[in-house]
Amino acid sequence: MCGIIGYTGPQRCLPILIDGLRRMEYRGYDSAGVAIINGKGVVVKKDVGKIAALEALVDADPPHGTIGIAHTRWATHGEPSQINSHPHLDCRGHFAVVHNGIIENNESLRETLKAKGHKFRSETDTEVLSHLIEEYWDGSLEKAVAAALRLVEGTYGIAVVSDLDPDKVVGARKGSPLVVGVGNGENFIASDVSAMLAHTKQVVYLGDEEMVILTPRGYRTQTLNEIPVDREIEEITWELSQIEKGGFPHFMLKEIFEQPKCIQNAIRGRLMEQTGEAHLGGLNLTDDELRSVERIVMLACGTSWHAAMIGEYMLEEYCRIPVEVEYASEFRYRNPVIGPNDLVIVISQSGETADTLAAMREAQRRGARALGICNTVGSTIAREADGGIYIHAGPEIGVASTKAFTSQVAVLAVFTLHLAHVRGMNPEVNQELIHELKAIPAKIERILKSDAQIVEIAKMFQKTTNCLYLGRGYNFPVALEGALKLKEISYVHAEGYPAAEMKHGPIALIDEKMPVVFLCTRDSAYDKVLNNMSEVRARRGRIIAIATEGDESVRERADQVIWIPHTIDPLVPLLSVVPLQLLSYHVATLRGCNVDQPRNLAKSVTVE
Ligand code: M6R
């Protein structure tokens, strides 16, 4: 989604702003712009298209100045166009605003402002903010911003500069992330820490309905009602190298190859094989509280929802507790039965997904306790959850989630172990799970060695327009995930289905042109899936199988086989998903698609 970066300090700000925008490119955007205070006024440069287009624009007539804000826009109100790009100015060009989120009452505010004589240029909801600030201007930028925001309904992360109060950047947030970067004689504001990681690792996370006033000399935080708020400075542990490609052509490929290390990070220090126990520091739940949980409800979207399904299967199998998995977006708009005896587990890589955050808040409002499984440290879900587990996957930049998925599944296995232990389940079963979990990173390394073979398979299927993914048991969510990966980055239509459901409809699609990806590993569903494979073969479908090393029965039935090592059923997804990630990646690159920034998609979906 949209990205914000702001700077105030002694340096020329344009290169800092452009570099910050580049580091947020992965979030997805359709236009970009900057506003810089140049000593004479506010200079705005903006255009539709990529940051390279903005760079060409500023290179032609570079704005000089040491205070500025910049933005990448992902269109919501008004088509992607130069005029709708941010920053937006007021009537006289004194107040420049960049904004992430949606101002829900923008139409009524616009009418009121028009009646007072304000002239609007764009179709955006954001522009009302610049005119409101103009309307409330009384010599202090933060006072005018606070007065404007008190009238706003909806969500926002904003940054504002003005030549009338020239060394300040004022920021505020509600529902959209905004982080302050604390430098030495300079300060930053951004919607994403990666935008300022090259300059500082000292950050301050703003809370909802809070503002920050930055000058080169310092910063202060306050509520919209101008009551001071104390916020601690936190240290970012990420390294700059983690948000760079490190020799890989795309972030997605780099992140696929990082998975062995990520799984190690997700389980490190959390498992005790001798006793079959798992330790999780941040749950904020006593063993008695965990024993009294009657039901678990898991809420997530997209790939995180697929990880939740695997978590459901594990928790029911190992802990004998009922689990329900819901799309966060559906949960919040029905009237769910949920209360104090339910434990809600919210899964989100970014920790900022609007639907997931709103669903969590709704569950908490109804008395349930919420645990967050997040990757992004300090994200809104991580902070608002009652307890949580970080997956420690490091920054995930590719829009298609890969390493976060496997890290989420690994962490769900650790949580399953913890709950099973607390609820007195058989320790030997736990010990086996721990033993197998520790062996997963080396097994993923082995699968990654098949990359060249997967490129060849991708070449055979690159022109396909449809693809079916079939799996059963723990491999059913993997089939869904494989299909999602293919469609989101290669724009090939793909469906994931439980293998046994095929005969209830999708089998009608099978002919000699239809590729079918079978997840047919040696697990409890193996024999049944093998039969389904024979049914597809009988109808001349083209079979790509993910199978356990050395399985001759699969080799006989499939056109292509990608081998994976054996593991126990609940951990199969950690292995079987890897060839599917690689297959999607190679199909997409062969088709010339932009895998890291697929069309229409955003990394962090902060609007409903
Ligand atoms: O940050 P989250 O895990 O909450 O994101 C949820 C989905 O938006 C995300 O998984 C999306 O489906 C990805 N593009 C999948 O690759």
XYZ file of C-alpha atoms and ligand atoms in Angstrom:
624
model
C 0.000 0.000 0.000
C 1.003 3.647 0.075
C 4.338 4.626 1.612
C 5.347 7.756 3.526
C 8.788 9.174 4.309
C 9.579 12.566 5.828
C 12.846 14.241 6.824
C 13.995 17.294 8.755
C 17.681 17.926 9.388
C 20.806 19.504 7.945
C 21.146 17.348 4.805
C 19.640 17.935 1.382
C 16.474 15.910 1.760
C 15.672 14.939 -1.844
C 18.096 11.964 -2.066
C 16.968 10.741 1.379
C 13.318 10.927 0.360
C 13.859 9.183 -2.992
C 15.928 6.424 -1.362
C 13.207 5.989 1.275
C 10.550 5.674 -1.432
C 12.658 3.076 -3.244
C 12.915 0.994 -0.102
C 9.129 0.969 0.145
C 8.559 0.142 -3.541
C 7.780 -3.452 -2.579
C 4.581 -2.321 -0.902
C 2.941 -1.682 -4.272
C 2.059 1.755 -5.713
C 0.979 3.533 -8.867
C 2.362 7.070 -8.470
C 4.922 8.962 -6.425
C 5.682 12.485 -5.272
C 7.708 14.791 -3.009
C 7.165 18.147 -1.316
C 10.206 20.145 -0.211
C 10.476 23.448 1.658
C 13.087 25.332 -0.359
C 13.363 28.626 1.536
C 10.901 30.386 -0.754
C 7.897 28.112 -0.553
C 6.705 24.533 -0.932
C 7.875 22.769 -4.097
C 5.804 19.754 -5.131
C 6.889 17.278 -7.796
C 4.738 14.252 -8.486
C 3.739 11.935 -11.267
C 1.966 8.732 -12.106
C 4.140 5.637 -12.604
C 7.276 4.331 -10.992
C 9.788 6.190 -8.820
C 12.080 6.346 -11.849
C 9.511 8.697 -13.441
C 9.593 10.919 -10.361
C 13.392 10.889 -10.426
C 13.395 12.013 -14.062
C 11.041 14.839 -13.095
C 13.166 16.082 -10.185
C 16.411 15.663 -12.114
C 15.114 18.143 -14.689
C 14.650 20.817 -12.006
C 15.885 19.559 -8.614
C 14.177 21.112 -5.575
C 16.713 22.126 -2.891
C 15.879 22.072 0.773
C 16.438 20.147 3.990
C 12.829 19.522 5.031
C 10.424 17.432 3.024
C 7.946 14.622 2.709
C 7.398 12.011 0.011
C 4.824 9.389 -0.875
C 4.060 6.389 -3.022
C 0.333 6.123 -3.740
C -1.831 3.040 -4.234
C -5.048 4.488 -5.630
C -8.278 4.276 -3.636
C -10.176 7.526 -4.358
C -9.559 8.679 -7.902
C -7.609 6.957 -10.679
C -3.799 6.908 -10.709
C -2.914 10.272 -12.276
C -0.525 13.170 -11.798
C -3.203 15.320 -10.188
C -4.342 12.587 -7.786
C -0.775 11.759 -6.697
C 0.402 12.956 -3.293
C 1.496 15.398 -1.838
C -1.667 17.506 -1.944
C -1.687 21.253 -1.386
C -4.233 23.730 -0.044
C -5.567 26.644 -2.125
C -2.517 28.886 -1.667
C 0.140 26.175 -1.701
C 1.402 26.530 1.875
C 0.504 23.090 3.303
C 1.632 19.836 1.694
C 0.079 16.591 2.932
C 0.833 12.934 2.235
C -1.648 10.375 3.508
C -2.140 6.627 3.805
C -5.616 5.324 4.650
C -9.132 6.466 3.828
C -10.986 9.554 5.029
C -14.511 8.224 5.201
C -16.283 11.564 5.678
C -14.290 13.259 2.918
C -17.377 14.067 0.835
C -19.148 16.021 3.553
C -15.890 17.771 4.539
C -15.265 18.653 0.889
C -18.742 20.190 0.541
C -18.282 22.256 3.709
C -14.868 23.469 2.556
C -16.160 24.280 -0.938
C -18.951 26.332 0.615
C -16.232 28.317 2.390
C -14.520 28.999 -0.927
C -11.839 26.281 -1.062
C -10.920 25.133 -4.549
C -10.148 21.441 -5.023
C -7.889 20.067 -7.738
C -7.980 16.289 -7.265
C -10.555 13.550 -6.749
C -8.768 12.259 -3.644
C -10.052 12.047 -0.109
C -6.640 13.317 1.064
C -6.985 16.788 -0.402
C -9.597 17.733 2.200
C -6.824 17.530 4.797
C -4.669 20.236 3.185
C -7.700 22.535 2.940
C -8.765 21.793 6.511
C -5.266 22.621 7.750
C -5.391 25.855 5.741
C -8.753 26.627 7.300
C -7.433 26.116 10.857
C -4.042 27.784 10.345
C -3.317 30.154 13.210
C 0.492 30.269 13.311
C 1.242 26.693 14.473
C 1.363 23.741 12.091
C 0.690 21.122 14.758
C -2.319 23.019 16.092
C -3.818 23.295 12.614
C -3.171 19.595 11.902
C -4.700 18.562 15.236
C -7.787 20.699 14.641
C -8.193 19.234 11.138
C -7.812 15.640 12.317
C -10.370 16.076 15.072
C -12.950 16.393 12.284
C -11.798 13.370 10.316
C -13.491 9.964 10.334
C -11.580 7.029 8.895
C -7.973 5.941 8.907
C -4.810 7.879 8.346
C -1.077 7.977 8.569
C -0.048 11.476 7.496
C 2.962 13.736 7.204
C 2.620 17.477 6.701
C 5.057 20.312 5.955
C 4.511 24.030 5.499
C 6.654 26.982 4.475
C 4.763 29.028 7.090
C 6.224 26.900 9.937
C 9.262 25.795 8.030
C 11.507 23.503 10.075
C 8.792 21.063 11.151
C 7.393 17.826 9.875
C 4.124 16.966 11.603
C 2.872 13.384 11.524
C -0.199 11.621 12.889
C -1.760 8.205 12.683
C -4.994 6.330 13.189
C -5.197 2.818 11.807
C -2.261 3.272 9.407
C 1.289 2.721 10.627
C 3.664 5.624 11.239
C 7.072 5.392 12.874
C 9.465 8.130 13.958
C 13.156 7.626 13.197
C 15.350 9.367 15.755
C 18.643 10.581 14.322
C 21.513 12.752 15.486
C 20.601 16.332 14.592
C 18.030 15.017 12.124
C 14.737 13.162 12.392
C 12.600 11.028 10.142
C 9.078 9.805 9.833
C 7.957 6.826 7.757
C 5.156 4.343 7.345
C 7.704 1.531 7.207
C 11.002 1.291 9.103
C 12.786 -0.003 6.013
C 12.474 3.503 4.505
C 14.827 4.978 7.125
C 16.919 1.985 8.197
C 19.907 3.339 6.244
C 19.929 6.360 8.577
C 18.798 5.217 12.005
C 17.758 2.154 13.983
C 16.259 4.196 16.845
C 12.509 4.349 16.372
C 9.374 5.441 18.159
C 6.079 3.781 17.236
C 3.133 6.180 17.327
C -0.144 4.976 18.810
C -3.560 5.507 17.264
C -4.792 9.105 17.292
C -1.350 10.350 18.230
C 0.760 13.029 16.602
C 4.452 13.785 16.399
C 6.146 17.113 15.812
C 9.636 16.695 14.357
C 12.352 19.310 14.057
C 16.063 18.703 13.401
C 16.643 19.169 17.149
C 14.123 16.675 18.484
C 10.604 15.400 18.485
C 7.573 15.380 20.750
C 4.500 13.194 20.753
C 0.996 14.179 21.784
C -2.664 13.270 21.380
C -4.956 15.038 18.932
C -6.115 17.037 21.960
C -2.528 18.215 22.464
C -1.881 16.192 25.627
C 1.773 15.092 25.710
C 2.399 11.326 25.339
C 5.596 9.550 26.383
C 6.750 6.938 23.915
C 9.897 4.880 24.382
C 12.653 4.747 21.798
C 13.065 1.189 20.492
C 16.002 -0.339 18.649
C 15.448 -2.036 15.286
C 17.384 -5.309 15.109
C 17.197 -5.684 11.311
C 20.323 -5.068 9.266
C 20.303 -3.043 6.060
C 21.490 -6.137 4.155
C 18.210 -7.842 5.046
C 16.257 -5.370 2.962
C 18.575 -5.700 -0.037
C 18.582 -8.427 -2.678
C 21.980 -9.874 -1.736
C 22.830 -11.060 -5.262
C 19.414 -12.594 -6.023
C 17.488 -11.211 -9.014
C 14.341 -10.750 -6.906
C 13.443 -10.454 -3.248
C 11.004 -13.337 -3.641
C 13.755 -15.761 -4.693
C 16.042 -14.513 -1.932
C 13.267 -15.046 0.601
C 12.509 -18.564 -0.661
C 16.179 -19.432 -0.192
C 16.245 -17.852 3.275
C 13.707 -20.330 4.611
C 16.109 -22.802 6.263
C 17.567 -19.938 8.294
C 14.134 -18.490 9.029
C 12.822 -21.772 10.431
C 15.882 -21.963 12.663
C 15.174 -18.434 13.880
C 11.501 -19.257 14.477
C 12.281 -22.262 16.708
C 15.593 -21.186 18.257
C 15.592 -21.387 22.051
C 11.948 -22.406 22.107
C 12.167 -26.230 22.102
C 13.278 -28.749 24.765
C 13.519 -32.138 23.138
C 14.282 -34.094 26.304
C 11.042 -33.144 28.021
C 8.894 -32.447 24.959
C 8.267 -28.873 26.111
C 8.202 -25.591 24.241
C 8.873 -22.170 25.728
C 7.174 -19.044 24.496
C 7.975 -15.853 26.371
C 5.322 -13.417 25.246
C 2.037 -15.316 25.574
C 0.985 -13.512 28.770
C -1.127 -16.562 29.614
C -0.587 -18.798 32.648
C -0.726 -22.570 32.260
C -4.052 -22.542 34.141
C -5.443 -19.987 31.719
C -4.281 -22.085 28.779
C -5.901 -25.185 30.278
C -9.193 -23.369 30.647
C -9.405 -22.368 26.974
C -12.434 -24.135 25.475
C -11.981 -23.194 21.838
C -9.426 -21.498 19.614
C -10.483 -19.165 16.799
C -7.842 -18.214 14.257
C -8.205 -15.047 12.191
C -6.085 -14.117 9.185
C -6.109 -13.242 5.485
C -4.415 -14.651 2.382
C -1.309 -16.721 2.947
C -1.539 -16.215 6.711
C -5.015 -17.785 6.532
C -3.482 -20.852 4.879
C -0.927 -21.076 7.709
C -3.830 -20.822 10.165
C -5.502 -23.840 8.531
C -2.366 -25.891 9.090
C -2.348 -24.632 12.687
C -5.951 -25.796 13.056
C -5.062 -29.318 11.951
C -2.052 -29.449 14.308
C -3.847 -28.061 17.335
C -6.825 -30.376 16.937
C -4.584 -33.396 16.397
C -2.113 -32.765 19.214
C -4.150 -30.842 21.779
C -7.675 -32.199 21.140
C -9.145 -28.716 21.323
C -11.727 -27.401 18.827
C -10.291 -24.827 16.444
C -12.020 -22.629 13.896
C -10.253 -20.695 11.166
C -11.945 -17.626 9.758
C -11.187 -15.036 7.132
C -10.693 -11.918 9.234
C -12.698 -9.894 6.709
C -15.748 -12.147 7.132
C -15.493 -12.470 10.898
C -15.821 -8.761 11.543
C -18.952 -8.311 9.450
C -21.082 -11.071 10.865
C -22.226 -11.592 14.411
C -19.715 -14.169 15.652
C -20.234 -16.192 18.801
C -17.092 -15.476 20.753
C -16.335 -14.745 24.382
C -14.001 -15.032 27.362
C -13.521 -18.820 27.097
C -12.194 -18.511 23.557
C -8.603 -17.865 22.660
C -8.205 -15.911 19.438
C -5.001 -16.333 17.451
C -4.429 -13.589 14.919
C -1.861 -14.300 12.223
C -0.357 -11.511 10.136
C 3.076 -11.119 8.580
C 2.836 -7.332 8.461
C 0.811 -6.932 11.626
C -0.999 -4.090 9.841
C -3.634 -5.829 7.678
C -6.757 -3.722 8.208
C -9.240 -6.615 8.155
C -7.183 -8.717 10.558
C -6.645 -5.835 12.941
C -10.352 -4.972 12.960
C -11.308 -8.631 13.520
C -8.920 -8.860 16.453
C -10.355 -5.711 17.995
C -13.872 -7.085 17.544
C -12.933 -10.361 19.278
C -11.293 -8.460 22.127
C -14.353 -6.226 22.416
C -16.437 -9.364 22.921
C -14.189 -10.522 25.759
C -11.841 -12.974 24.021
C -8.127 -12.868 24.627
C -6.031 -12.407 21.481
C -2.581 -13.747 20.678
C -0.780 -12.208 17.704
C 1.558 -14.217 15.489
C 3.387 -11.472 13.598
C 6.623 -10.848 11.779
C 6.874 -7.072 11.970
C 8.107 -6.036 15.382
C 6.161 -3.122 16.830
C 3.315 -3.493 14.318
C -0.177 -2.543 15.410
C -1.422 -6.120 15.816
C 1.710 -7.066 17.768
C 1.169 -4.134 20.104
C -2.588 -4.444 20.557
C -2.703 -8.221 21.032
C -2.878 -9.456 24.628
C 0.142 -11.643 24.016
C 2.060 -12.888 21.054
C 4.741 -14.778 19.267
C 7.108 -13.188 16.775
C 8.058 -15.409 13.870
C 11.502 -13.736 13.429
C 11.544 -14.221 9.652
C 13.242 -10.838 9.077
C 11.810 -8.291 6.654
C 9.722 -9.875 3.898
C 9.879 -7.564 0.891
C 8.433 -9.696 -1.942
C 4.693 -9.111 -2.164
C 4.178 -12.865 -2.436
C 4.614 -14.212 1.057
C 7.015 -17.181 1.248
C 9.336 -17.246 4.232
C 6.667 -15.721 6.469
C 4.340 -18.633 5.623
C 6.808 -21.354 6.612
C 7.875 -19.382 9.696
C 4.227 -18.998 10.725
C 3.713 -22.762 10.363
C 6.875 -23.445 12.392
C 5.703 -21.110 15.159
C 2.258 -22.715 15.136
C 3.998 -26.067 15.659
C 5.860 -24.590 18.641
C 2.614 -23.208 20.070
C 0.949 -26.604 19.527
C 3.776 -28.252 21.466
C 3.399 -25.773 24.296
C -0.349 -26.234 24.549
C -0.083 -30.023 24.260
C 2.435 -30.067 27.094
C 0.348 -27.786 29.310
C -2.756 -29.872 28.639
C -0.884 -33.067 29.597
C -0.653 -34.768 26.221
C 1.732 -37.660 25.579
C 5.317 -36.292 25.905
C 6.721 -38.870 23.464
C 4.542 -37.508 20.664
C 5.851 -34.031 21.483
C 9.456 -35.247 21.471
C 8.995 -36.694 18.007
C 7.517 -33.401 16.755
C 10.453 -31.458 18.206
C 12.970 -33.863 16.724
C 11.402 -33.607 13.267
C 10.990 -29.832 13.478
C 14.700 -29.411 14.144
C 15.471 -31.455 11.021
C 13.325 -29.265 8.734
C 15.923 -26.581 7.806
C 18.357 -29.172 6.396
C 15.513 -30.827 4.474
C 14.488 -27.501 2.923
C 18.125 -27.014 1.852
C 17.841 -30.319 -0.023
C 14.659 -29.223 -1.794
C 16.244 -25.926 -2.840
C 18.823 -27.959 -4.769
C 15.972 -28.935 -7.161
C 15.708 -25.345 -8.356
C 17.245 -26.057 -11.782
C 14.816 -28.958 -12.351
C 11.904 -26.724 -11.351
C 13.023 -24.113 -13.929
C 12.718 -26.818 -16.618
C 9.238 -27.776 -15.428
C 8.244 -24.099 -15.379
C 9.359 -23.788 -19.008
C 6.981 -26.614 -19.985
C 4.035 -24.944 -18.253
C 4.761 -21.242 -18.731
C 2.077 -20.786 -21.410
C -0.698 -22.450 -19.438
C -3.758 -20.358 -18.645
C -5.191 -22.569 -15.893
C -3.811 -24.843 -13.240
C -5.333 -27.073 -10.575
C -3.605 -27.792 -7.236
C -4.790 -30.830 -5.286
C -3.842 -32.014 -1.821
C -5.393 -33.672 1.156
C -5.014 -33.449 4.944
C -2.109 -31.183 5.822
C -1.430 -30.750 2.107
C -4.845 -29.230 1.368
C -3.874 -25.769 2.705
C -0.613 -26.162 0.759
C -2.637 -26.699 -2.428
C -4.483 -23.443 -1.685
C -1.199 -21.674 -1.041
C 0.409 -23.040 -4.218
C -2.545 -21.816 -6.293
C -2.473 -18.383 -4.621
C 1.271 -18.040 -5.278
C 0.835 -18.865 -8.960
C -2.099 -16.545 -9.581
C -0.778 -13.541 -7.682
C 2.609 -13.316 -9.388
C 2.099 -14.934 -12.822
C -1.583 -13.960 -13.407
C -2.340 -17.573 -14.370
C -5.726 -18.715 -13.135
C -5.193 -21.406 -10.499
C -7.455 -23.227 -8.059
C -6.552 -25.193 -4.953
C -8.896 -28.028 -4.008
C -9.028 -30.912 -1.553
C -7.988 -33.843 -3.776
C -11.068 -35.887 -2.899
C -13.404 -33.037 -3.848
C -12.135 -33.173 -7.425
C -14.737 -35.748 -8.398
C -17.513 -33.444 -7.165
C -16.891 -30.883 -9.897
C -13.382 -29.857 -10.949
C -12.786 -33.213 -12.676
C -14.899 -31.811 -15.521
C -11.998 -29.447 -16.282
C -9.466 -32.211 -16.821
C -8.201 -32.739 -20.369
C -4.801 -33.031 -22.019
C -4.252 -29.264 -21.649
C -4.891 -29.028 -17.910
C -1.838 -29.074 -15.619
C -2.646 -30.585 -12.241
C -0.190 -30.160 -9.387
C -0.600 -33.061 -6.961
C 0.709 -32.979 -3.416
C 1.157 -36.709 -2.956
C 3.573 -37.240 -0.089
C 3.891 -40.357 2.074
C 1.433 -39.315 4.771
C -1.873 -40.618 6.074
C -3.745 -39.417 2.957
C -1.226 -40.934 0.535
C -3.204 -43.922 -0.867
C -6.288 -41.834 -1.514
C -4.362 -39.091 -3.282
C -2.606 -41.697 -5.416
C -6.045 -42.891 -6.550
C -7.033 -39.312 -7.405
C -3.864 -39.061 -9.449
C -4.849 -42.155 -11.424
C -8.253 -40.572 -12.091
C -6.584 -37.492 -13.579
C -4.164 -39.619 -15.593
C -7.083 -41.612 -17.024
C -8.433 -38.317 -18.387
C -5.036 -37.360 -19.840
C -4.421 -34.445 -17.455
C -0.774 -33.326 -17.178
C 0.497 -34.180 -13.708
C 3.226 -32.428 -11.763
C 3.664 -34.275 -8.473
C 5.333 -33.242 -5.257
C 6.251 -36.589 -3.753
C 8.391 -38.216 -1.081
C 11.864 -39.171 -2.290
C 12.001 -42.563 -4.013
C 8.259 -43.097 -4.465
C 7.964 -45.266 -7.591
C 4.156 -45.355 -7.558
C 4.027 -41.592 -8.001
C 6.781 -41.656 -10.638
C 4.671 -44.070 -12.740
C 1.610 -41.839 -12.678
C 3.084 -38.325 -12.987
C 4.569 -36.475 -15.958
C 6.968 -34.597 -13.711
C 7.960 -35.278 -10.114
C 9.665 -32.945 -7.656
C 11.026 -34.923 -4.738
C 10.982 -33.817 -1.125
C 12.396 -35.602 1.959
C 10.143 -37.495 4.335
C 8.837 -35.933 7.539
C 5.884 -36.453 9.875
C 2.440 -35.373 8.638
C 2.039 -32.000 10.414
C 5.387 -30.779 9.153
C 4.917 -31.857 5.521
C 3.645 -28.361 4.533
C 7.012 -26.864 5.536
C 8.574 -28.982 2.795
C 5.856 -29.436 0.181
C 5.220 -25.696 -0.206
C 8.818 -24.921 -1.192
C 8.729 -26.453 -4.721
C 5.393 -24.694 -5.293
C 6.927 -21.332 -4.374
C 9.802 -21.971 -6.783
C 7.459 -23.168 -9.528
C 5.339 -19.998 -9.289
C 8.429 -17.822 -9.192
C 9.903 -19.366 -12.343
C 6.621 -19.431 -14.277
C 6.152 -15.737 -13.429
C 9.666 -14.679 -14.433
C 9.435 -16.702 -17.680
C 6.199 -14.870 -18.444
C 7.994 -11.550 -17.846
C 5.985 -10.632 -14.752
C 7.238 -8.317 -12.030
C 7.315 -10.906 -9.241
C 8.249 -8.563 -6.412
C 5.550 -6.038 -7.262
C 2.693 -7.848 -9.004
C -0.005 -5.702 -10.567
C -2.805 -4.423 -8.326
C -1.298 -5.982 -5.208
C 0.196 -4.416 -2.126
C 2.429 -5.965 0.505
C 0.470 -4.713 3.430
C -3.261 -4.276 2.865
C -4.123 -1.413 5.187
C -7.530 -0.641 3.666
C -10.674 -2.742 3.991
O 0.505 -9.206 6.399
P -0.559 -10.276 6.406
O 0.011 -11.631 6.688
O -1.696 -9.941 7.309
O -1.105 -10.292 4.928
C -2.193 -11.100 4.574
C -2.351 -11.172 3.083
O -2.589 -9.899 2.554
C -1.098 -11.760 2.411
O -0.783 -13.013 2.922
C -1.325 -11.877 0.882
O -2.291 -12.831 0.613
C -0.006 -12.179 0.180
N 0.080 -11.408 -1.016
C 0.156 -13.619 -0.167
O 1.315 -13.882 -0.865
